[in-house]
Amino acid sequence: DEASPFTALTERELDVLKLIASGLTNSQIAEQLVISVGTVKGHVSNILSKLHLVDRTQAAAYAWQEGLVRREE
């Protein structure tokens, strides 16, 4: 059994990553999670660092590739 690549992320970081993968902007994520845009940016930075990714596009692609998000039926 292989461990999930997302185990290093907090629950909130997972929430943010799912919303990034859904195509939301930082402002939209902040509004949906009722947090500041600065807090969203901090979470995005942590996600990129923990998953060794360069930008949010890579993070979104990775989330889809690893099955964190799925297209709704």
mmCIF file of C-alpha atoms in Angstrom:
data_model
loop_
_atom_site.group_PDB
_atom_site.id
_atom_site.type_symbol
_atom_site.label_atom_id
_atom_site.label_comp_id
_atom_site.label_asym_id
_atom_site.label_seq_id
_atom_site.Cartn_x
_atom_site.Cartn_y
_atom_site.Cartn_z
ATOM 1 C CA ASP A 1 0.000 0.000 0.000
ATOM 2 C CA GLU A 2 1.335 3.356 -1.040
ATOM 3 C CA ALA A 3 0.774 6.361 1.245
ATOM 4 C CA SER A 4 -1.196 9.277 -0.136
ATOM 5 C CA PRO A 5 1.043 12.082 -1.413
ATOM 6 C CA PHE A 6 -1.273 14.509 0.391
ATOM 7 C CA THR A 7 -0.631 13.281 3.955
ATOM 8 C CA ALA A 8 1.746 16.204 4.587
ATOM 9 C CA LEU A 9 -1.075 18.683 3.967
ATOM 10 C CA THR A 10 -3.405 19.994 6.647
ATOM 11 C CA GLU A 11 -7.168 19.680 6.211
ATOM 12 C CA ARG A 12 -7.370 23.369 5.291
ATOM 13 C CA GLU A 13 -4.561 23.011 2.747
ATOM 14 C CA LEU A 14 -6.454 20.093 1.203
ATOM 15 C CA ASP A 15 -9.569 22.282 1.022
ATOM 16 C CA VAL A 16 -7.585 25.010 -0.728
ATOM 17 C CA LEU A 17 -5.951 22.525 -3.118
ATOM 18 C CA LYS A 18 -9.329 21.077 -4.105
ATOM 19 C CA LEU A 19 -10.619 24.579 -4.843
ATOM 20 C CA ILE A 20 -7.486 25.418 -6.855
ATOM 21 C CA ALA A 21 -8.049 22.238 -8.866
ATOM 22 C CA SER A 22 -11.647 23.348 -9.429
ATOM 23 C CA GLY A 23 -10.342 26.514 -11.068
ATOM 24 C CA LEU A 24 -11.094 29.062 -8.365
ATOM 25 C CA THR A 25 -8.961 32.172 -7.894
ATOM 26 C CA ASN A 26 -7.433 33.141 -4.548
ATOM 27 C CA SER A 27 -10.228 35.693 -4.046
ATOM 28 C CA GLN A 28 -12.926 33.112 -4.764
ATOM 29 C CA ILE A 29 -11.266 30.598 -2.421
ATOM 30 C CA ALA A 30 -11.042 33.233 0.323
ATOM 31 C CA GLU A 31 -14.718 34.076 -0.078
ATOM 32 C CA GLN A 32 -15.817 30.430 -0.067
ATOM 33 C CA LEU A 33 -13.722 29.482 2.977
ATOM 34 C CA VAL A 34 -14.364 32.808 4.758
ATOM 35 C CA ILE A 35 -10.660 33.609 5.145
ATOM 36 C CA SER A 36 -8.477 36.429 3.840
ATOM 37 C CA VAL A 37 -6.736 36.377 0.475
ATOM 38 C CA GLY A 38 -3.434 36.605 2.358
ATOM 39 C CA THR A 39 -4.279 33.439 4.258
ATOM 40 C CA VAL A 40 -5.129 31.695 0.984
ATOM 41 C CA LYS A 41 -1.770 32.780 -0.443
ATOM 42 C CA GLY A 42 -0.049 31.349 2.620
ATOM 43 C CA HIS A 43 -1.835 28.040 2.182
ATOM 44 C CA VAL A 44 -0.955 27.954 -1.531
ATOM 45 C CA SER A 45 2.703 28.587 -0.694
ATOM 46 C CA ASN A 46 2.660 25.773 1.880
ATOM 47 C CA ILE A 47 1.007 23.390 -0.597
ATOM 48 C CA LEU A 48 3.592 24.113 -3.287
ATOM 49 C CA SER A 49 6.437 23.679 -0.825
ATOM 50 C CA LYS A 50 5.152 20.445 0.704
ATOM 51 C CA LEU A 51 4.362 18.847 -2.666
ATOM 52 C CA HIS A 52 7.539 20.184 -4.327
ATOM 53 C CA LEU A 53 5.610 21.983 -7.066
ATOM 54 C CA VAL A 54 6.371 25.235 -8.859
ATOM 55 C CA ASP A 55 2.979 26.891 -9.299
ATOM 56 C CA ARG A 56 -0.750 26.521 -8.757
ATOM 57 C CA THR A 57 -1.255 25.095 -12.249
ATOM 58 C CA GLN A 58 1.050 22.208 -11.359
ATOM 59 C CA ALA A 59 -0.792 21.823 -8.059
ATOM 60 C CA ALA A 60 -4.151 21.614 -9.839
ATOM 61 C CA ALA A 61 -2.851 19.085 -12.363
ATOM 62 C CA TYR A 62 -1.284 17.028 -9.582
ATOM 63 C CA ALA A 63 -4.512 16.996 -7.563
ATOM 64 C CA TRP A 64 -6.415 15.679 -10.598
ATOM 65 C CA GLN A 65 -3.691 13.165 -11.488
ATOM 66 C CA GLU A 66 -3.576 11.760 -7.956
ATOM 67 C CA GLY A 67 -7.363 11.522 -7.680
ATOM 68 C CA LEU A 68 -7.871 14.186 -5.010
ATOM 69 C CA VAL A 69 -10.597 15.674 -7.189
ATOM 70 C CA ARG A 70 -12.823 14.010 -9.725
ATOM 71 C CA ARG A 71 -15.177 15.247 -12.374
ATOM 72 C CA GLU A 72 -18.724 15.135 -11.083
ATOM 73 C CA GLU A 73 -20.956 12.612 -12.797
#
